[in-house]
Amino acid sequence: MSTETLLVEIGTEELPPKDLKTLGLAFRDGLLKGLAERDLAHGDARWFATPRRLAVLVEEVAEAAPSR
C-alpha cells in the first residue's frame, strides 16, 4: 500500500509560550487518534509549535484504510 507524508498546520492567535508543549502534544495526539479511528496506518509523528502556529508532521500515512 502506498504511503504519503502528512503535514497539518494551523495558524492561531498569540499562544502563551509556556503552553506550547502541552498544545503541540494535544494537537499531535488528536490527529493520531483521528487516523487510528479511520484505520489509517502511519509512521512517526512530530509536532512543532510557535506562538502563532501549531503543526504536526506524520510520516508514512497510508493512502487508504485496508479493505474489510
Tab-separated table of C-alpha atoms in Angstrom:
chain	number	residue	atom	x	y	z
A	1	MET	CA	0.000	0.000	0.000
A	2	SER	CA	1.265	3.475	-0.831
A	3	THR	CA	2.058	5.996	1.874
A	4	GLU	CA	2.450	9.748	1.994
A	5	THR	CA	3.800	12.311	4.440
A	6	LEU	CA	1.055	14.377	6.063
A	7	LEU	CA	1.646	17.907	7.358
A	8	VAL	CA	-1.174	19.694	9.177
A	9	GLU	CA	-0.526	23.284	10.238
A	10	ILE	CA	-2.888	25.784	11.810
A	11	GLY	CA	-2.402	29.478	12.391
A	12	THR	CA	-3.542	30.816	15.745
A	13	GLU	CA	-3.816	33.951	17.768
A	14	GLU	CA	-0.838	34.541	20.067
A	15	LEU	CA	-0.392	31.436	22.248
A	16	PRO	CA	1.360	31.624	25.623
A	17	PRO	CA	4.896	30.227	25.201
A	18	LYS	CA	4.581	28.234	28.427
A	19	ASP	CA	1.631	26.294	26.922
A	20	LEU	CA	3.200	25.426	23.546
A	21	LYS	CA	4.402	21.949	24.562
A	22	THR	CA	1.015	20.981	26.003
A	23	LEU	CA	-0.846	22.325	22.961
A	24	GLY	CA	1.556	20.733	20.469
A	25	LEU	CA	1.288	17.336	22.127
A	26	ALA	CA	-2.514	17.578	22.324
A	27	PHE	CA	-2.694	18.509	18.627
A	28	ARG	CA	-0.459	15.553	17.703
A	29	ASP	CA	-2.405	13.135	19.901
A	30	GLY	CA	-5.749	14.276	18.484
A	31	LEU	CA	-4.531	13.896	14.914
A	32	LEU	CA	-3.159	10.408	15.603
A	33	LYS	CA	-6.435	9.432	17.273
A	34	GLY	CA	-8.314	10.528	14.153
A	35	LEU	CA	-6.026	8.454	11.927
A	36	ALA	CA	-6.479	5.418	14.191
A	37	GLU	CA	-10.276	5.797	14.167
A	38	ARG	CA	-10.128	5.625	10.365
A	39	ASP	CA	-7.745	2.627	10.396
A	40	LEU	CA	-5.015	4.603	8.642
A	41	ALA	CA	-1.595	3.182	9.437
A	42	HIS	CA	1.229	5.680	9.946
A	43	GLY	CA	4.835	6.055	10.965
A	44	ASP	CA	6.440	8.561	13.303
A	45	ALA	CA	4.723	11.831	14.169
A	46	ARG	CA	6.452	15.056	15.196
A	47	TRP	CA	4.861	18.229	16.484
A	48	PHE	CA	6.042	21.812	16.091
A	49	ALA	CA	4.811	24.923	17.858
A	50	THR	CA	5.405	28.661	17.810
A	51	PRO	CA	3.300	31.338	19.477
A	52	ARG	CA	1.269	31.688	16.242
A	53	ARG	CA	1.367	28.185	14.717
A	54	LEU	CA	0.843	24.551	15.633
A	55	ALA	CA	1.882	21.788	13.252
A	56	VAL	CA	2.117	18.017	13.129
A	57	LEU	CA	4.146	16.035	10.598
A	58	VAL	CA	3.160	12.365	10.248
A	59	GLU	CA	5.309	10.103	8.108
A	60	GLU	CA	4.203	7.080	6.102
A	61	VAL	CA	0.435	7.663	6.320
A	62	ALA	CA	-1.487	5.021	4.380
A	63	GLU	CA	-3.337	6.482	1.396
A	64	ALA	CA	-6.383	4.334	2.208
A	65	ALA	CA	-7.700	2.155	5.001
A	66	PRO	CA	-7.360	-1.597	4.463
A	67	SER	CA	-10.347	-3.414	2.975
A	68	ARG	CA	-12.564	-5.156	5.477
